[in-house]
Tab-separated table of C-alpha atoms in Angstrom:
chain	number	residue	atom	x	y	z
A	862	MET	CA	88.412	121.184	63.873
A	863	THR	CA	88.841	121.153	67.651
A	864	PRO	CA	88.377	117.624	69.054
A	865	THR	CA	85.639	117.118	71.632
A	866	LEU	CA	85.656	114.928	74.701
A	867	ASP	CA	83.175	112.067	74.755
A	868	HIS	CA	82.259	110.924	78.251
A	869	ARG	CA	79.779	108.323	77.064
A	870	LEU	CA	80.442	104.734	78.045
A	871	SER	CA	81.115	101.998	75.533
A	872	PRO	CA	78.216	99.560	75.009
A	873	GLU	CA	80.095	96.942	77.051
A	874	LEU	CA	80.661	99.266	80.003
A	875	GLU	CA	77.096	100.541	79.877
A	876	GLN	CA	75.838	96.954	79.959
A	877	LEU	CA	78.058	96.256	82.966
A	878	ARG	CA	76.756	99.359	84.719
A	879	ARG	CA	73.133	98.414	84.072
A	880	THR	CA	73.682	94.833	85.239
A	881	VAL	CA	75.156	95.970	88.535
A	882	GLU	CA	72.506	98.669	88.915
A	883	GLU	CA	69.821	95.970	88.691
A	884	PHE	CA	71.724	93.721	91.082
A	885	ALA	CA	72.080	96.544	93.603
A	886	HIS	CA	68.374	97.386	93.552
A	887	ASP	CA	66.977	93.858	93.232
A	888	VAL	CA	69.369	91.898	95.464
A	889	VAL	CA	71.292	94.261	97.739
A	890	ALA	CA	68.664	96.879	98.599
A	891	PRO	CA	65.994	94.528	100.004
A	892	LYS	CA	68.451	92.740	102.340
A	893	ILE	CA	71.232	95.057	103.371
A	894	GLY	CA	69.337	97.096	105.955
A	895	ASP	CA	68.868	94.022	108.150
A	896	TYR	CA	72.530	93.040	107.838
A	897	TYR	CA	73.519	96.595	108.679
A	898	GLU	CA	71.435	96.757	111.842
A	899	ARG	CA	72.740	93.351	112.985
A	900	HIS	CA	76.355	94.386	112.176
A	901	GLU	CA	76.554	91.198	110.129
A	902	PHE	CA	78.687	90.462	107.076
A	903	PRO	CA	76.455	89.696	104.028
A	904	TYR	CA	77.995	86.422	102.886
A	905	ASP	CA	75.183	85.561	100.490
A	906	ILE	CA	75.496	88.907	98.678
A	907	VAL	CA	79.275	88.533	98.505
A	908	ARG	CA	78.937	85.034	97.053
A	909	GLU	CA	76.591	86.349	94.369
A	910	MET	CA	79.063	89.126	93.548
A	911	GLY	CA	81.713	86.456	93.176
A	912	ARG	CA	79.532	84.477	90.767
A	913	MET	CA	79.066	87.671	88.746
A	914	GLY	CA	82.839	88.001	88.435
A	915	LEU	CA	82.986	91.372	90.191
A	916	PHE	CA	85.979	90.516	92.379
A	917	GLY	CA	88.021	89.680	89.300
A	918	LEU	CA	86.862	92.645	87.266
A	919	PRO	CA	90.153	94.601	86.937
A	920	PHE	CA	92.445	91.578	86.575
A	921	PRO	CA	93.614	89.631	83.483
A	922	GLU	CA	91.764	86.512	82.433
A	923	GLU	CA	94.938	84.430	82.788
A	924	TYR	CA	94.632	84.808	86.563
A	925	GLY	CA	90.898	84.171	86.667
A	926	GLY	CA	89.878	87.793	86.201
A	927	MET	CA	87.470	89.476	83.810
A	928	GLY	CA	90.045	91.483	81.870
A	929	GLY	CA	88.588	94.854	82.835
A	930	ASP	CA	90.223	97.954	84.297
A	931	TYR	CA	89.796	100.640	86.949
A	932	LEU	CA	87.094	102.405	84.959
A	933	ALA	CA	85.004	99.233	84.976
A	934	LEU	CA	85.673	98.713	88.677
A	935	GLY	CA	84.701	102.305	89.422
A	936	LEU	CA	81.407	101.947	87.582
A	937	VAL	CA	80.541	98.884	89.642
A	938	LEU	CA	81.504	100.561	92.910
A	939	GLU	CA	79.435	103.629	92.103
A	940	GLU	CA	76.321	101.582	91.365
A	941	LEU	CA	76.699	99.473	94.506
A	942	ALA	CA	77.276	102.523	96.716
A	943	ARG	CA	74.115	104.185	95.381
A	944	VAL	CA	72.350	101.520	97.436
A	945	ASP	CA	74.858	100.573	100.149
A	946	SER	CA	78.447	101.419	101.010
A	947	SER	CA	79.208	98.342	103.147
A	948	VAL	CA	78.860	96.085	100.121
A	949	ALA	CA	80.770	98.542	97.948
A	950	ILE	CA	83.710	98.851	100.363
A	951	THR	CA	83.909	95.067	100.663
A	952	LEU	CA	84.466	94.862	96.912
A	953	GLU	CA	86.752	97.913	96.805
A	954	ALA	CA	89.026	96.639	99.565
A	955	ALA	CA	89.084	93.119	98.133
A	956	CYS	CA	90.185	94.361	94.707
A	957	SER	CA	92.214	97.517	95.318
A	958	LEU	CA	93.846	96.561	98.617
A	959	GLY	CA	93.601	92.794	98.842
A	960	ALA	CA	94.361	91.476	95.359
A	961	MET	CA	95.992	94.420	93.581
A	962	PRO	CA	99.277	94.280	95.568
A	963	VAL	CA	99.676	90.636	94.592
A	964	TYR	CA	98.948	91.457	90.960
A	965	HIS	CA	101.273	94.458	90.770
A	966	PHE	CA	104.198	93.207	92.841
A	967	GLY	CA	103.873	89.452	93.239
A	968	THR	CA	106.026	86.830	91.617
A	969	GLU	CA	104.450	84.652	88.974
A	970	GLU	CA	104.132	81.869	91.533
A	971	GLN	CA	102.421	84.196	94.021
A	972	LYS	CA	99.993	85.368	91.344
A	973	ARG	CA	99.161	81.812	90.304
A	974	THR	CA	98.709	80.784	93.932
A	975	TRP	CA	96.499	83.612	95.162
A	976	LEU	CA	94.823	85.522	92.351
A	977	PRO	CA	92.418	82.859	90.991
A	978	LYS	CA	90.679	82.499	94.364
A	979	LEU	CA	90.769	86.262	94.995
A	980	CYS	CA	89.284	86.947	91.564
A	981	SER	CA	86.478	84.432	92.032
A	982	GLY	CA	85.483	85.873	95.408
A	983	GLU	CA	86.090	82.467	96.944
A	984	MET	CA	88.743	84.212	99.035
A	985	LEU	CA	89.115	87.792	100.260
A	986	GLY	CA	92.417	89.552	100.787
A	987	ALA	CA	93.257	92.434	103.116
A	988	PHE	CA	95.943	95.111	103.298
A	989	GLY	CA	97.613	95.541	106.699
A	990	LEU	CA	99.017	99.061	106.684
A	991	THR	CA	97.505	101.241	109.423
A	992	GLU	CA	98.743	100.869	113.001
A	993	PRO	CA	97.428	102.228	116.324
A	994	GLU	CA	100.154	104.907	116.441
A	995	CYS	CA	100.720	105.146	112.706
A	996	GLY	CA	97.839	106.398	110.551
A	997	SER	CA	98.621	109.138	108.051
A	998	ASP	CA	102.315	108.780	108.937
A	999	ALA	CA	102.561	105.390	107.272
A	1000	GLY	CA	106.331	105.724	107.135
A	1001	GLY	CA	106.334	105.395	110.921
A	1002	THR	CA	105.519	101.680	110.772
A	1003	ARG	CA	106.451	99.850	113.966
A	1004	THR	CA	105.555	96.299	112.995
A	1005	THR	CA	108.780	94.388	112.421
A	1006	ALA	CA	109.768	91.381	110.347
A	1007	ARG	CA	113.076	89.639	111.016
A	1008	LEU	CA	114.484	87.202	108.479
A	1009	ASP	CA	115.484	83.928	110.125
A	1010	GLU	CA	117.875	82.832	107.402
A	1011	ALA	CA	118.503	79.407	108.921
A	1012	ALA	CA	114.800	78.586	108.853
A	1013	GLY	CA	114.085	80.537	105.661
A	1014	GLU	CA	111.270	82.403	107.379
A	1015	TRP	CA	110.129	85.903	108.269
A	1016	VAL	CA	109.300	86.398	111.946
A	1017	ILE	CA	106.664	89.139	112.287
A	1018	ASN	CA	105.691	91.101	115.399
A	1019	GLY	CA	103.329	94.040	115.687
A	1020	THR	CA	99.768	95.299	115.456
A	1021	LYS	CA	97.581	96.616	112.631
A	1022	CYS	CA	94.228	98.350	113.012
A	1023	PHE	CA	91.154	99.307	110.966
A	1024	ILE	CA	91.819	96.517	108.452
A	1025	THR	CA	88.901	95.782	106.101
A	1026	ASN	CA	88.021	92.207	105.101
A	1027	SER	CA	90.581	90.844	107.566
A	1028	GLY	CA	88.410	88.555	109.674
A	1029	THR	CA	85.678	87.062	107.518
A	1030	ASP	CA	85.176	83.340	107.119
A	1031	VAL	CA	86.570	83.641	103.577
A	1032	THR	CA	89.574	85.885	104.305
A	1033	GLY	CA	92.636	84.111	102.925
A	1034	LEU	CA	95.519	86.508	103.345
A	1035	VAL	CA	96.682	89.837	104.682
A	1036	THR	CA	99.545	91.730	103.090
A	1037	VAL	CA	101.459	93.310	105.972
A	1038	THR	CA	103.900	96.213	105.825
A	1039	ALA	CA	106.757	95.812	108.295
A	1040	VAL	CA	110.197	97.178	109.080
A	1041	THR	CA	112.669	94.593	107.791
A	1042	GLY	CA	115.870	96.514	108.530
A	1043	ARG	CA	117.610	99.887	108.428
A	1044	ASP	CA	119.548	101.605	105.679
A	1045	GLU	CA	122.966	103.237	106.127
A	1046	SER	CA	121.385	106.401	107.526
A	1047	GLY	CA	119.272	104.474	110.002
A	1048	LYS	CA	116.057	105.026	108.098
A	1049	PRO	CA	113.637	102.103	108.404
A	1050	GLU	CA	113.444	99.686	105.499
A	1051	ILE	CA	109.772	98.827	104.957
A	1052	SER	CA	108.749	95.691	103.096
A	1053	ALA	CA	105.465	93.950	102.326
A	1054	ILE	CA	104.884	90.326	103.307
A	1055	ILE	CA	101.956	87.980	102.636
A	1056	VAL	CA	100.542	86.389	105.794
A	1057	PRO	CA	97.970	83.638	105.182
A	1058	SER	CA	94.975	83.490	107.499
A	1059	GLY	CA	95.326	80.941	110.258
A	1060	THR	CA	99.094	81.259	110.549
A	1061	PRO	CA	100.120	80.530	114.192
A	1062	GLY	CA	100.600	83.721	116.170
A	1063	PHE	CA	98.386	85.731	113.822
A	1064	THR	CA	95.380	86.876	115.871
A	1065	VAL	CA	92.297	88.571	114.484
A	1066	ALA	CA	90.332	90.612	117.027
A	1067	ALA	CA	86.551	90.874	117.261
A	1068	PRO	CA	84.895	93.287	114.807
A	1069	TYR	CA	84.970	96.954	115.729
A	1070	SER	CA	81.792	98.703	116.843
A	1071	LYS	CA	81.627	101.333	114.082
A	1072	VAL	CA	79.541	104.392	113.327
A	1073	GLY	CA	79.016	103.242	109.750
A	1074	TRP	CA	79.906	100.544	107.224
A	1075	ASN	CA	78.267	98.184	109.698
A	1076	ALA	CA	77.793	95.349	107.222
A	1077	SER	CA	81.489	95.300	106.334
A	1078	ASP	CA	84.301	93.577	108.223
A	1079	THR	CA	86.893	95.761	110.001
A	1080	ARG	CA	89.267	94.483	112.692
A	1081	GLU	CA	92.521	94.847	114.572
A	1082	LEU	CA	95.267	92.330	113.834
A	1083	SER	CA	98.173	91.275	116.013
A	1084	PHE	CA	101.309	89.329	115.150
A	1085	ALA	CA	103.301	87.512	117.828
A	1086	ASP	CA	106.347	85.746	116.379
A	1087	VAL	CA	104.345	84.919	113.270
A	1088	ARG	CA	106.451	82.829	110.916
A	1089	VAL	CA	105.897	82.720	107.159
A	1090	PRO	CA	108.194	81.501	104.381
A	1091	ALA	CA	110.808	83.934	103.105
A	1092	ALA	CA	109.162	83.501	99.691
A	1093	ASN	CA	106.135	85.380	101.022
A	1094	LEU	CA	107.982	88.665	100.575
A	1095	LEU	CA	105.839	90.691	98.176
A	1096	GLY	CA	107.930	92.619	95.683
A	1097	GLU	CA	111.427	93.861	96.382
A	1098	ARG	CA	112.702	94.014	99.955
A	1099	GLY	CA	112.695	97.596	101.201
A	1100	ARG	CA	110.218	98.740	98.544
A	1101	GLY	CA	107.096	98.205	100.611
A	1102	TYR	CA	106.635	101.925	101.275
A	1103	ALA	CA	106.757	102.784	97.567
A	1104	GLN	CA	104.492	99.846	96.763
A	1105	PHE	CA	101.746	100.889	99.133
A	1106	LEU	CA	101.919	104.480	97.858
A	1107	ARG	CA	101.103	103.143	94.393
A	1108	ILE	CA	98.303	100.994	95.796
A	1109	LEU	CA	96.797	103.952	97.659
A	1110	ASP	CA	96.993	106.208	94.587
A	1111	GLU	CA	94.929	103.699	92.631
A	1112	GLY	CA	92.633	102.971	95.563
A	1113	ARG	CA	91.715	106.648	95.855
A	1114	ILE	CA	90.090	106.448	92.438
A	1115	ALA	CA	88.008	103.512	93.616
A	1116	ILE	CA	87.034	105.319	96.818
A	1117	ALA	CA	86.112	108.384	94.747
A	1118	ALA	CA	83.777	106.246	92.642
A	1119	LEU	CA	82.249	104.799	95.802
A	1120	ALA	CA	81.783	108.293	97.268
A	1121	THR	CA	80.120	109.409	94.048
A	1122	GLY	CA	77.701	106.512	94.320
A	1123	LEU	CA	76.776	107.484	97.858
A	1124	ALA	CA	76.269	111.098	96.771
A	1125	GLN	CA	74.044	109.993	93.885
A	1126	GLY	CA	72.133	107.622	96.128
A	1127	CYS	CA	71.328	110.582	98.378
A	1128	VAL	CA	69.881	112.355	95.341
A	1129	ASP	CA	67.868	109.278	94.346
A	1130	GLU	CA	66.352	108.776	97.780
A	1131	SER	CA	65.685	112.479	98.363
A	1132	LEU	CA	64.024	112.956	94.993
A	1133	THR	CA	61.653	110.062	95.612
A	1134	TYR	CA	60.865	111.312	99.103
A	1135	ALA	CA	60.316	114.903	97.919
A	1136	GLN	CA	57.786	113.694	95.368
A	1137	GLN	CA	55.906	111.461	97.811
A	1138	ARG	CA	55.999	113.453	101.025
A	1139	HIS	CA	53.210	116.030	101.342
A	1140	ALA	CA	53.094	119.016	103.677
A	1141	PHE	CA	50.682	121.951	103.649
A	1142	GLY	CA	48.670	120.289	100.919
A	1143	ARG	CA	51.373	119.674	98.325
A	1144	PRO	CA	54.549	117.621	97.741
A	1145	ILE	CA	57.540	119.109	99.528
A	1146	GLY	CA	59.337	118.914	96.189
A	1147	ALA	CA	57.155	121.805	95.035
A	1148	ASN	CA	58.966	124.058	97.502
A	1149	GLN	CA	61.840	126.018	96.034
A	1150	ALA	CA	64.007	125.403	99.097
A	1151	ILE	CA	63.833	121.628	98.457
A	1152	GLN	CA	64.302	122.079	94.715
A	1153	PHE	CA	67.464	124.114	95.242
A	1154	LYS	CA	68.843	121.529	97.661
A	1155	LEU	CA	68.258	118.757	95.133
A	1156	ALA	CA	69.725	120.808	92.293
A	1157	ASP	CA	72.891	121.415	94.312
A	1158	MET	CA	73.086	117.760	95.309
A	1159	GLU	CA	72.794	116.663	91.673
A	1160	LEU	CA	75.494	119.176	90.705
A	1161	ARG	CA	77.849	117.784	93.312
A	1162	ALA	CA	77.226	114.174	92.266
A	1163	HIS	CA	77.722	115.079	88.589
A	1164	THR	CA	81.059	116.830	89.128
A	1165	SER	CA	82.203	113.966	91.335
A	1166	ARG	CA	81.521	111.517	88.541
A	1167	LEU	CA	83.588	113.583	86.125
A	1168	ALA	CA	86.431	113.754	88.650
A	1169	TRP	CA	86.789	110.033	89.314
A	1170	ARG	CA	86.315	109.073	85.678
A	1171	ASP	CA	89.028	111.547	84.668
A	1172	ALA	CA	91.437	109.993	87.161
A	1173	ALA	CA	90.490	106.463	86.077
A	1174	SER	CA	90.957	107.355	82.406
A	1175	ARG	CA	94.443	108.683	83.113
A	1176	LEU	CA	95.347	105.493	84.958
A	1177	VAL	CA	93.934	103.239	82.245
A	1178	HIS	CA	95.839	105.110	79.519
A	1179	GLY	CA	99.133	104.989	81.383
A	1180	GLU	CA	99.249	108.711	82.088
A	1181	PRO	CA	100.315	110.349	85.368
A	1182	PHE	CA	97.292	110.209	87.662
A	1183	LYS	CA	98.479	110.946	91.211
A	1184	LYS	CA	97.129	114.502	91.312
A	1185	ALA	CA	93.887	113.562	89.531
A	1186	ALA	CA	93.324	110.738	92.031
A	1187	ALA	CA	93.914	113.060	94.999
A	1188	LEU	CA	91.621	115.703	93.510
A	1189	ALA	CA	88.911	113.120	92.909
A	1190	LYS	CA	89.205	111.600	96.368
A	1191	LEU	CA	89.157	114.990	98.103
A	1192	HIS	CA	86.237	116.332	96.102
A	1193	THR	CA	84.029	113.264	96.107
A	1194	SER	CA	84.424	112.520	99.812
A	1195	THR	CA	83.464	116.107	100.660
A	1196	VAL	CA	80.490	115.850	98.314
A	1197	ALA	CA	79.359	112.575	99.887
A	1198	VAL	CA	79.263	114.173	103.340
A	1199	ASP	CA	77.479	117.273	102.010
A	1200	ASN	CA	74.850	115.275	100.122
A	1201	ALA	CA	74.253	112.932	103.049
A	1202	ARG	CA	73.674	115.898	105.340
A	1203	GLU	CA	71.240	117.526	102.916
A	1204	ALA	CA	69.420	114.246	102.254
A	1205	THR	CA	68.881	113.805	105.970
A	1206	GLN	CA	67.578	117.362	106.199
A	1207	ILE	CA	65.130	116.824	103.341
A	1208	HIS	CA	63.794	113.700	105.050
A	1209	GLY	CA	63.367	115.559	108.322
A	1210	GLY	CA	62.683	113.286	111.279
A	1211	TYR	CA	62.472	110.262	109.006
A	1212	GLY	CA	66.060	110.907	107.938
A	1213	PHE	CA	67.074	110.120	111.513
A	1214	MET	CA	65.374	106.718	111.401
A	1215	ASN	CA	67.521	103.749	110.434
A	1216	GLU	CA	64.749	102.257	108.314
A	1217	TYR	CA	65.445	104.969	105.728
A	1218	PRO	CA	68.523	104.467	103.510
A	1219	VAL	CA	69.640	108.089	103.930
A	1220	ALA	CA	70.258	107.462	107.639
A	1221	ARG	CA	72.649	104.690	106.643
A	1222	MET	CA	74.254	106.958	104.050
A	1223	TRP	CA	74.730	109.709	106.641
A	1224	ARG	CA	76.527	107.254	108.937
A	1225	ASP	CA	78.640	105.879	106.088
A	1226	ALA	CA	79.746	109.161	104.517
A	1227	LYS	CA	82.186	110.546	107.076
A	1228	ILE	CA	84.722	107.729	106.819
A	1229	LEU	CA	85.241	108.658	103.167
A	1230	GLU	CA	87.065	111.806	104.329
A	1231	ILE	CA	89.390	109.631	106.419
A	1232	GLY	CA	90.075	106.233	104.839
A	1233	GLU	CA	92.757	105.690	102.175
A	1234	GLY	CA	94.225	109.101	102.920
A	1235	THR	CA	92.499	111.850	104.896
A	1236	SER	CA	91.312	115.032	103.212
A	1237	GLU	CA	94.300	116.790	104.764
A	1238	VAL	CA	96.675	114.276	103.168
A	1239	GLN	CA	94.985	114.793	99.785
A	1240	ARG	CA	95.568	118.547	100.068
A	1241	MET	CA	99.233	117.895	100.868
A	1242	LEU	CA	99.561	115.663	97.798
A	1243	ILE	CA	97.841	118.172	95.537
A	1244	ALA	CA	100.066	120.988	96.819
A	1245	ARG	CA	103.198	118.922	96.135
A	1246	GLU	CA	101.985	118.025	92.652
A	1247	LEU	CA	101.560	121.764	92.047
A	1248	GLY	CA	105.252	122.170	92.817
A	1249	LEU	CA	104.957	123.653	96.288
A	1250	PRO	CA	107.637	122.652	98.845
A	1251	PRO	CA	106.805	120.165	101.613
A	1252	THR	CA	105.728	121.746	104.866
A	1253	PRO	CA	108.055	121.382	107.897
């Protein structure tokens, strides 16, 4: 007998999904629009997420986590993003980019020091990778870290930009990639170093004025002779580039789940509107043009869900997942933009009004084709995984 795939969730995961679905609709939805319009970080919602254990979801219980995995995290992100992406990206960045590097590459002392507070949501972490002149070309890092052996300290200089969760009142650390030397061929040696918030010389700029994700925290960071203990090196010296590649591969699955949630939220809002909005004496949902739009939107959300869950399953089971993660991230981010555009069209003029969630979704969707690896980078990765040679 040929085995069949079963995509149904376990009772435990389904309960988690339902719990977060209720939280998103009962707690997040009524409040987030006001936060979004004020460009204000939703501390009360974040605290409640911490009490629910969501920030510790994919981490072992010994470090204060919930003992879950990336599939569980993805389910939570999808449900949150069905209502709002600012809240979802706050959780995604805190887990995938803030805490995960410490968990994967930290010493036991670093894990014991940082993870309990990161898992409880009492503290948020950030990942300082992108620089003003170094986006997709992450290997072109210009931030430097010099080891002052006499003092036993790293001395860091440079600038990072577009860093999520880096300037909140509860941000506790930023993991910074920096050039710590050169190899025999002159190639830069990139390492990762933990910089606690409040370290002298570490300056956090004012929040960016963004098109979307307006209830999340995103800032530029600067480092002027910032000194941290040599023990703050995260992982092996010179392995920072490889470490962040691993972090981004995993993070793309989380972003894909978030993008799927946004795409499904567009379906949810558009379906409700199509049933309630009347024109020419009947609901607009009775028009075949609207029905076909909604059918296509549901198709895109459905295939997106299959894509990110496939990638998450491969990761959870210890199988190669790089290509699956790139496929999921590329597909779901495109779908999110497509569904947001169609949802706005279905809502007509109301879709252009910020009081309607689809307007927020339209503003939030585009960044999904850019952050954690642009769509062009995903195509490069997929082509390489297919065995094609790198382009010049």
